[in-house]
Tab-separated table of C-alpha atoms in Angstrom:
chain	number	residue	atom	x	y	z
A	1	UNK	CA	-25.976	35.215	59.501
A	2	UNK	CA	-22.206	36.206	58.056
A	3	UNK	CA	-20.965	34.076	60.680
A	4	UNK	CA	-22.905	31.093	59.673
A	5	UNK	CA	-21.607	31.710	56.343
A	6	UNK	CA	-18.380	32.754	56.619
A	7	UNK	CA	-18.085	28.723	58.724
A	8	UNK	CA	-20.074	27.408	55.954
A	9	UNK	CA	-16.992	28.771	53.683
A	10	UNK	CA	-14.602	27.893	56.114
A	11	UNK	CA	-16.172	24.160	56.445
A	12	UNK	CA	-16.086	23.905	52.428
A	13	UNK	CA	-12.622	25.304	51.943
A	14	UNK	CA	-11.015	21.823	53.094
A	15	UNK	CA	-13.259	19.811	50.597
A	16	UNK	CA	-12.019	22.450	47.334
A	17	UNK	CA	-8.631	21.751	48.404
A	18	UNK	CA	-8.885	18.282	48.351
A	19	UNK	CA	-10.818	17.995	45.257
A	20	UNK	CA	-8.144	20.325	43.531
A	21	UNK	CA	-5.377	17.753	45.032
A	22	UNK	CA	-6.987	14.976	43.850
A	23	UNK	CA	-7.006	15.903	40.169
A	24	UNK	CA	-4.802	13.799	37.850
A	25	UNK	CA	-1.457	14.977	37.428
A	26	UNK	CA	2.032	13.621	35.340
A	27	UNK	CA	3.034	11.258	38.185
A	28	UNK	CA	7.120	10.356	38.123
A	29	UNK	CA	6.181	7.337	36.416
A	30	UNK	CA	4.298	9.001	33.758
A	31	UNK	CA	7.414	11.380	33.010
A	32	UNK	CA	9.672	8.387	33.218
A	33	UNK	CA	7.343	6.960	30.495
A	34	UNK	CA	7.303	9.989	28.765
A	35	UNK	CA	11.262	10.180	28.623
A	36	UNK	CA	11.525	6.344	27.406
A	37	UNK	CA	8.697	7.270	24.578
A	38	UNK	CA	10.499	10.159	23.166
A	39	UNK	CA	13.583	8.281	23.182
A	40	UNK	CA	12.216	5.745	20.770
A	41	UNK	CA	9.821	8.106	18.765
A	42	UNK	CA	13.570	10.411	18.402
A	43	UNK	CA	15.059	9.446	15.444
A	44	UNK	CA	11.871	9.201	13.500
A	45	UNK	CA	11.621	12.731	14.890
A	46	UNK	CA	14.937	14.201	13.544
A	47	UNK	CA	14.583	11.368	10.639
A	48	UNK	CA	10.881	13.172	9.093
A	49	UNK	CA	12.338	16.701	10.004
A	50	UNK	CA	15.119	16.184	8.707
A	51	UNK	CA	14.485	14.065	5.406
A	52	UNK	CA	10.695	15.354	5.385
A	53	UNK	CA	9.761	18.656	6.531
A	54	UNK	CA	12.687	20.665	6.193
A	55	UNK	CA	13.377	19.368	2.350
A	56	UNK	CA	9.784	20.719	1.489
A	57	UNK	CA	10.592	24.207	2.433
A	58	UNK	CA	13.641	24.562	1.250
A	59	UNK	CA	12.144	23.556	-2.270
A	60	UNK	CA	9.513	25.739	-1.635
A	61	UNK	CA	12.054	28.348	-1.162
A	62	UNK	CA	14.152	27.481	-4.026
A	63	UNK	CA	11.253	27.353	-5.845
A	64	UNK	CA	11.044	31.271	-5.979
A	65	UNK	CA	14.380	31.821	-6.838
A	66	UNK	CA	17.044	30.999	-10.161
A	67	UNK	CA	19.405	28.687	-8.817
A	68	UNK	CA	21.904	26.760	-10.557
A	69	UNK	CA	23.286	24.700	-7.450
A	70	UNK	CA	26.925	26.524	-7.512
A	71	UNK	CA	25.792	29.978	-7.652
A	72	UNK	CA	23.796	32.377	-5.245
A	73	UNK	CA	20.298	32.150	-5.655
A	74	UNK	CA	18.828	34.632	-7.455
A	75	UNK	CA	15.292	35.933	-6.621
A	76	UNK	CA	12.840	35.611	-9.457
A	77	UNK	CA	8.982	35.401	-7.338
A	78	UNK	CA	6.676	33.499	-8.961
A	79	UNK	CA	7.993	33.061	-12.507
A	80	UNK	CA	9.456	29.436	-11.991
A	81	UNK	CA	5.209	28.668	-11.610
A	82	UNK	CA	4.100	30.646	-14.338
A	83	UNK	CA	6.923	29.334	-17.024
A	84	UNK	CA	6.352	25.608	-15.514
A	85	UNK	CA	2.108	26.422	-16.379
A	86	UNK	CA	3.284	28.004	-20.134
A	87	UNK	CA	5.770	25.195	-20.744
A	88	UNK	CA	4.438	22.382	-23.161
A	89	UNK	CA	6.867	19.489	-22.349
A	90	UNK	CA	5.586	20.250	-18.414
A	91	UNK	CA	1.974	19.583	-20.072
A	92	UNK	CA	3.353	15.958	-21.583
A	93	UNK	CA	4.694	15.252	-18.908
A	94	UNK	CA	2.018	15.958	-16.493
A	95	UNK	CA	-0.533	13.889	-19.403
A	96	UNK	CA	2.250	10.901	-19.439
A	97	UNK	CA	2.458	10.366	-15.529
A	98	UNK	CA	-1.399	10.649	-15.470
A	99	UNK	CA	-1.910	8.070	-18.282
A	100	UNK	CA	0.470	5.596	-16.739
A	101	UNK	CA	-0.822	5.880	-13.065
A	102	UNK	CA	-4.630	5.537	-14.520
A	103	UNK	CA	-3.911	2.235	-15.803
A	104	UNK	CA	-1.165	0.651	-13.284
A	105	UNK	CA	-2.744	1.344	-10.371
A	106	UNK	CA	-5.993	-0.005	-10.857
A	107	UNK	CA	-4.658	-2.914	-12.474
A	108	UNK	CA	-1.862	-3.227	-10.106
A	109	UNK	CA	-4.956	-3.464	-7.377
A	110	UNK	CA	-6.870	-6.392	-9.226
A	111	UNK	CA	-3.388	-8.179	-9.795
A	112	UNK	CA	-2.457	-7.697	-6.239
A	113	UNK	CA	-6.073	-8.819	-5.105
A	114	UNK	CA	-6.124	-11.799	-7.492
A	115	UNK	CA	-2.480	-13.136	-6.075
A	116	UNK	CA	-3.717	-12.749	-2.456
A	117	UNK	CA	-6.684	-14.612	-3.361
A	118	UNK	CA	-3.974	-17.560	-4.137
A	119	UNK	CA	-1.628	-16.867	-1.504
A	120	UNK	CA	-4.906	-17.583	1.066
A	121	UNK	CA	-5.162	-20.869	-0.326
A	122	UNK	CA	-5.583	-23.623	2.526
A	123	UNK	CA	-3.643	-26.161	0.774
A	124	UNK	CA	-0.260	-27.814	2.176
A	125	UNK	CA	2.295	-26.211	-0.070
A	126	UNK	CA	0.546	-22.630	0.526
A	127	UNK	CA	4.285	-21.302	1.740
A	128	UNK	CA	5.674	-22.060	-1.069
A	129	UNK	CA	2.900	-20.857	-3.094
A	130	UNK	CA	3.508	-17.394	-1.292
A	131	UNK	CA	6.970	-17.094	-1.440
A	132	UNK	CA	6.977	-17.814	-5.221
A	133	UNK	CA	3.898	-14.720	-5.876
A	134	UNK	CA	5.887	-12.236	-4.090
A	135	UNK	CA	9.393	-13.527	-5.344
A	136	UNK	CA	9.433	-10.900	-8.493
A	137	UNK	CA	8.575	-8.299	-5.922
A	138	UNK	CA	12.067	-8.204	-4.464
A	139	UNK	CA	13.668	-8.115	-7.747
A	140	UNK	CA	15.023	-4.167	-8.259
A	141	UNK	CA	12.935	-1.739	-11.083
A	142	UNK	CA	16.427	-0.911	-12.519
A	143	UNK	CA	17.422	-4.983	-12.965
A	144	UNK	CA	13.841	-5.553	-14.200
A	145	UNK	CA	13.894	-2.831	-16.669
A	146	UNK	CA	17.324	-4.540	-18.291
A	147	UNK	CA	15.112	-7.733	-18.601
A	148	UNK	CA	12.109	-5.939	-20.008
A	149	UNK	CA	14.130	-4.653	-22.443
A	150	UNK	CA	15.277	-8.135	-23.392
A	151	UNK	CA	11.759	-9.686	-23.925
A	152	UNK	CA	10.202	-6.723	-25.908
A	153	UNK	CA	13.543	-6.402	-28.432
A	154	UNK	CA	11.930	-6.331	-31.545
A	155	UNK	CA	14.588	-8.739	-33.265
A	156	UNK	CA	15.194	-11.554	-30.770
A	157	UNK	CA	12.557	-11.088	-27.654
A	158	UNK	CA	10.804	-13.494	-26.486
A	159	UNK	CA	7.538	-11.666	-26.906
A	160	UNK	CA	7.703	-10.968	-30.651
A	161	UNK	CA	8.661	-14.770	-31.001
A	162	UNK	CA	5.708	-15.902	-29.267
A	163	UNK	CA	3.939	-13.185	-31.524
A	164	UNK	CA	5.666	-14.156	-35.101
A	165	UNK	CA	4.550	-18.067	-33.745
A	166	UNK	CA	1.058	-17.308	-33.527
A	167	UNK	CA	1.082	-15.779	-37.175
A	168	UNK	CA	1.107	-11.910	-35.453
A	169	UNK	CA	2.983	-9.137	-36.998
A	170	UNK	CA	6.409	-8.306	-35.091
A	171	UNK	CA	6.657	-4.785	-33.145
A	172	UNK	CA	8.978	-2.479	-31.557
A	173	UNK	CA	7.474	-2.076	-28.511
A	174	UNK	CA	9.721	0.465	-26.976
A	175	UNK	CA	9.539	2.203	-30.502
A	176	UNK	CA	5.572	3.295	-30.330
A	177	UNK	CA	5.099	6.233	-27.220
A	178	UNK	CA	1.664	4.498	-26.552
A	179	UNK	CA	2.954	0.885	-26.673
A	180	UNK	CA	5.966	1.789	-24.862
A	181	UNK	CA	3.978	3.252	-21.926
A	182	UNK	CA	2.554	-0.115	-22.030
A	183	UNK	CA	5.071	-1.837	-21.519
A	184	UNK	CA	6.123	0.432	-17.897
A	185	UNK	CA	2.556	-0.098	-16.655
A	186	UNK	CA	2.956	-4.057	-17.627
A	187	UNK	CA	6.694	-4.040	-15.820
A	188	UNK	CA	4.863	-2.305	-12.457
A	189	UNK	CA	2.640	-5.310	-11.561
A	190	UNK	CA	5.690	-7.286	-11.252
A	191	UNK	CA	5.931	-5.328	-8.020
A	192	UNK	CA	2.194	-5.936	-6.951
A	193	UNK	CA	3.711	-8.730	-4.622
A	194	UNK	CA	3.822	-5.666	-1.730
A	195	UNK	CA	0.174	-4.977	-2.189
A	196	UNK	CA	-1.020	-8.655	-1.959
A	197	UNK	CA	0.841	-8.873	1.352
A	198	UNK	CA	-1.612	-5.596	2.710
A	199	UNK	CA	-4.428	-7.685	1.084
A	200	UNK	CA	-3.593	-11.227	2.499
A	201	UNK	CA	-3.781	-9.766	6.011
A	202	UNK	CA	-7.005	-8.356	5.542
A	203	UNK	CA	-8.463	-11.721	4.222
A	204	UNK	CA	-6.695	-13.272	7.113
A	205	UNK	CA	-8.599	-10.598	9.410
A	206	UNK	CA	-12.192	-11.749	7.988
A	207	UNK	CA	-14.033	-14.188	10.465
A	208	UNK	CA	-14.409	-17.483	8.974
A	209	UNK	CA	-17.961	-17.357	10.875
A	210	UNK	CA	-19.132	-14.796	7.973
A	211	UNK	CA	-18.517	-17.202	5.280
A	212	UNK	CA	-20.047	-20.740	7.137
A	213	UNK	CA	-23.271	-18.362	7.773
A	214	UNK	CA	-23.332	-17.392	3.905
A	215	UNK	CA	-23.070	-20.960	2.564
A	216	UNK	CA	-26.008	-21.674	5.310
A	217	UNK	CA	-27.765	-19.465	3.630
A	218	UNK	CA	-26.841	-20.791	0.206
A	219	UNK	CA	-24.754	-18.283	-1.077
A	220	UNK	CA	-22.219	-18.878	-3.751
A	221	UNK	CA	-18.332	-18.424	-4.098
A	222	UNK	CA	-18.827	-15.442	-6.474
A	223	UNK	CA	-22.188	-14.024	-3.803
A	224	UNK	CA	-19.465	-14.775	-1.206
A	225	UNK	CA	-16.850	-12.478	-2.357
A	226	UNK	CA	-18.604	-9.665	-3.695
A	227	UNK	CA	-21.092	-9.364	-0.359
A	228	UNK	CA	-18.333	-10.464	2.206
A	229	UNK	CA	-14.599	-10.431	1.334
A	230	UNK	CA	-14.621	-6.953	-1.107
A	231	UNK	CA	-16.846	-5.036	1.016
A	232	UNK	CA	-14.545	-6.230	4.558
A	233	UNK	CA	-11.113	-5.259	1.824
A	234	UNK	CA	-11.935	-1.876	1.703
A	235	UNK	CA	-9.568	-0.537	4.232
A	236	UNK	CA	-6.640	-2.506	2.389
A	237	UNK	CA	-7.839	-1.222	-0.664
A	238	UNK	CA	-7.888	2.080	0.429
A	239	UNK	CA	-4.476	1.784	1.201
A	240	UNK	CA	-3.005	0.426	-1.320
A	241	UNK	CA	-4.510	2.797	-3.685
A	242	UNK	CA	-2.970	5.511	-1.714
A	243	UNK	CA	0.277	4.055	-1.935
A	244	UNK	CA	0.013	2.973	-5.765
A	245	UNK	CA	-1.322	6.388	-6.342
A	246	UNK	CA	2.317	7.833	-4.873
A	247	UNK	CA	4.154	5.505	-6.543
A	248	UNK	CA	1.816	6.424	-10.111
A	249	UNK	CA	3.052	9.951	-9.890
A	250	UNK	CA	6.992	9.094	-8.943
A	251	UNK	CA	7.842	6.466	-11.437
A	252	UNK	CA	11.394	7.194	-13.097
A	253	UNK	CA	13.327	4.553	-13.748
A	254	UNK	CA	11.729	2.367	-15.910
A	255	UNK	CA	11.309	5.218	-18.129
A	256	UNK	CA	15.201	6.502	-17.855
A	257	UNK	CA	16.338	2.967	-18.642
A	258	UNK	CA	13.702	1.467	-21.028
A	259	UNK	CA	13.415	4.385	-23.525
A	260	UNK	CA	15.001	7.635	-21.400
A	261	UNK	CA	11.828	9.453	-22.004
A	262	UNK	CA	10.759	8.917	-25.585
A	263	UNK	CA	10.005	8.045	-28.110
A	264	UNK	CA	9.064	11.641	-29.075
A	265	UNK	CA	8.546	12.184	-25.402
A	266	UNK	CA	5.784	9.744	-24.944
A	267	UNK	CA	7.546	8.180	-21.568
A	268	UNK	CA	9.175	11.790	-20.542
A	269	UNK	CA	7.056	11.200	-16.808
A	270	UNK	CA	7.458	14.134	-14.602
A	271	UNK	CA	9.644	12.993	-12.643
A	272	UNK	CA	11.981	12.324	-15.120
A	273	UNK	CA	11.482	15.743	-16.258
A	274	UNK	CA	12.300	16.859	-12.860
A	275	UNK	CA	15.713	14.991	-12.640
A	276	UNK	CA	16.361	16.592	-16.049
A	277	UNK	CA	15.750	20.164	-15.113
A	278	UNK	CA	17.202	19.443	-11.465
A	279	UNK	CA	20.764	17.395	-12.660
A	280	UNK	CA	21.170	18.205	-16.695
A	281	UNK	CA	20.276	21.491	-17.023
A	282	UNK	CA	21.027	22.875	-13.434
A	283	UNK	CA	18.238	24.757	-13.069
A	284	UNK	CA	17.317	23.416	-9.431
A	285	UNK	CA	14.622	26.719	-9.169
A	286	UNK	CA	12.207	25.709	-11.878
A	287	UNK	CA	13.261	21.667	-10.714
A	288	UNK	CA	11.847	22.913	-6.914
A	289	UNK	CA	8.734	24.634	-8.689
A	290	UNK	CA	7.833	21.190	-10.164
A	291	UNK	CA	8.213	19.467	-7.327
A	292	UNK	CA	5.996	21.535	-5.215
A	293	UNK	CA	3.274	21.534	-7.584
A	294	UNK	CA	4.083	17.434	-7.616
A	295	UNK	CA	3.864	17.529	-3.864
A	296	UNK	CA	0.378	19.850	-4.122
A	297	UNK	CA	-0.955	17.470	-6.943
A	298	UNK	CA	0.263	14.377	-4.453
A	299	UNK	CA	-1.830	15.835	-1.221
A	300	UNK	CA	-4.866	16.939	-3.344
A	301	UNK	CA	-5.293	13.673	-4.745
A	302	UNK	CA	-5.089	12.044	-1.538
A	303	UNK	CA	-7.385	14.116	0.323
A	304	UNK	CA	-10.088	13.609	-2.544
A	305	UNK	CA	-9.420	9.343	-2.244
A	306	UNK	CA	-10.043	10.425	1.352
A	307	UNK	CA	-13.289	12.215	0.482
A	308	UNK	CA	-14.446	9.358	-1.613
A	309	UNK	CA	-13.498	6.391	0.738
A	310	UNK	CA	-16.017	7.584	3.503
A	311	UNK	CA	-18.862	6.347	0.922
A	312	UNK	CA	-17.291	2.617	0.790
A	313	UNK	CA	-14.612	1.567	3.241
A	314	UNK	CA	-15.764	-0.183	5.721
A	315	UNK	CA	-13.533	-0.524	9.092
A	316	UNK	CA	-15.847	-2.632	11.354
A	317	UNK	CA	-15.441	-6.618	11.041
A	318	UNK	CA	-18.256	-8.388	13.225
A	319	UNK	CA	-16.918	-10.542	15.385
């Protein structure tokens, strides 16, 4: 009987050893591949450690210290945090990025949406079309800002003109906090060229065989886009919210060169406050605290849109 067995065992042991050889390995080509990948991937490696990674702990570390930028930092724990939480120009600042980014980004969306809507045109001069939509998206914030400043000047601009001709009552635009915040969330969809691009591949990614079955069925333009082209957006809109949601809470210079943060603080954004703690006053600790709690604010928000999107973006097209 242990005999028979111990063949049995002796029979089988070829059989384990072949299946255990036979399992899939990192062949010499794999490693080769391996070697090419990482040579690509490598500078966006060092690039996001680098530029990324390290940069956000060493302001978190900064962040718990006093630090002027020529001196030796100066451990202080968490007071940086609870000064930025007690300090009321943090407040109006945190209120002032908030009430720009509410408005510009989901306007900037419908503007973006409403321009790809035009660039997807099938008409003959469609490139032309295209390439004068996204033309004022190449133009830079700081040159834009110069011009903006131009059209709202309350003595010769072209928009108090066109109000003054219509029998309206002139306006310094860039005198008023609320009207000049107006103004900087006006001067952003100038830039929603870069979103319409996001938006005119996604139309281009809807099967035309969705829309001939629709007007079998007798569906209308306005049935058309609300049941087949919004509901198939949703991944572009998704990310372009994201994106216009980052650029909502990092918008500087339109405020540093339209009104440099006021009138009576009404465009003092927080990341204008930042560069003002961070370069004018030299206090690159309590600069680091707000930029964590930016960077904290940044992820939270963006893991709630997350949260959210699950309910309504759709990423399946039928075919």
């Amino acid at each position: 009987m242990s005999v028979s067995t111990q063949d049995s065992l002796d029979t089988g042991s070829p059989a384990r050893r072949s299946s255990t050889s036979s399992r899939p390995g990192w062949t010499p080509r794999d490693k080769a591949n391996l070697r090419k990948g990482l040579v690509f991937i490598g500078p966006w490696i060092v690039g996001t450690l680098a530029f990324v990674v390290f940069p956000i702990f060493y302001s978190l570390i900064i962040s718990l210290t006093k630090y002027s930028g020529m001196q030796t930092p100066l451990w202080v724990g968490l007071s940086n945090y609870t000064r930025l939480f007690q300090d009321p120009l943090a407040w109006t600042s945190i209120f002032n990025t908030l009430f720009y980014s509410g408005w510009a980004v989901p306007v900037g969306l419908v503007v973006a949406l409403l321009l790809a809507l035009a660039m997807n045109r099938s008409v003959r001069e469609v490139a032309v079309y295209r390439t004068v939509l996204y033309l004022p998206s190449l133009a830079p914030v700081f040159a834009m800002s110069f011009i903006f400043i131009v059209l709202v000047n309350p003595g010769t601009g072209i928009v108090n003109q066109a109000i003054a001709f219509f029998g309206g009552q002139e306006r310094d635009f860039l005198g008023d906090p609320t009207t000049a915040k107006i103004v900087i969330v006006a001067m952003a969809q100038l830039g929603a060229g870069n979103a319409a691009l996001i938006y005119l591949a996604g139309l281009n990614n809807i099967p035309q065989t969705l829309y001939e079955a629709a007007r079998i069925d007798g569906a209308s333009s306005l049935q058309s886009f609300f049941r087949i082209t919004l509901p198939l957006l949703t991944p572009s809109i998704l990310f372009n919210l994201i994106t216009g949601i980052s650029g909502g809470l990092q918008v500087f210079t339109q405020a540093y060169i339209l009104t440099g943060g006021g009138p009576n603080n009404g465009t003092l954004f927080y990341m204008l406050y930042l560069y003002r703690n961070a370069f004018s006053y030299a206090d690159l600790g309590y600069a680091s605290a707000l930029a964590v709690v930016l960077f904290l604010i940044g992820v939270v928000l963006a893991l709630l849109v997350y949260q959210v999107s699950r309910r309504f973006v759709n990423y399946e097209v039928a075919s």
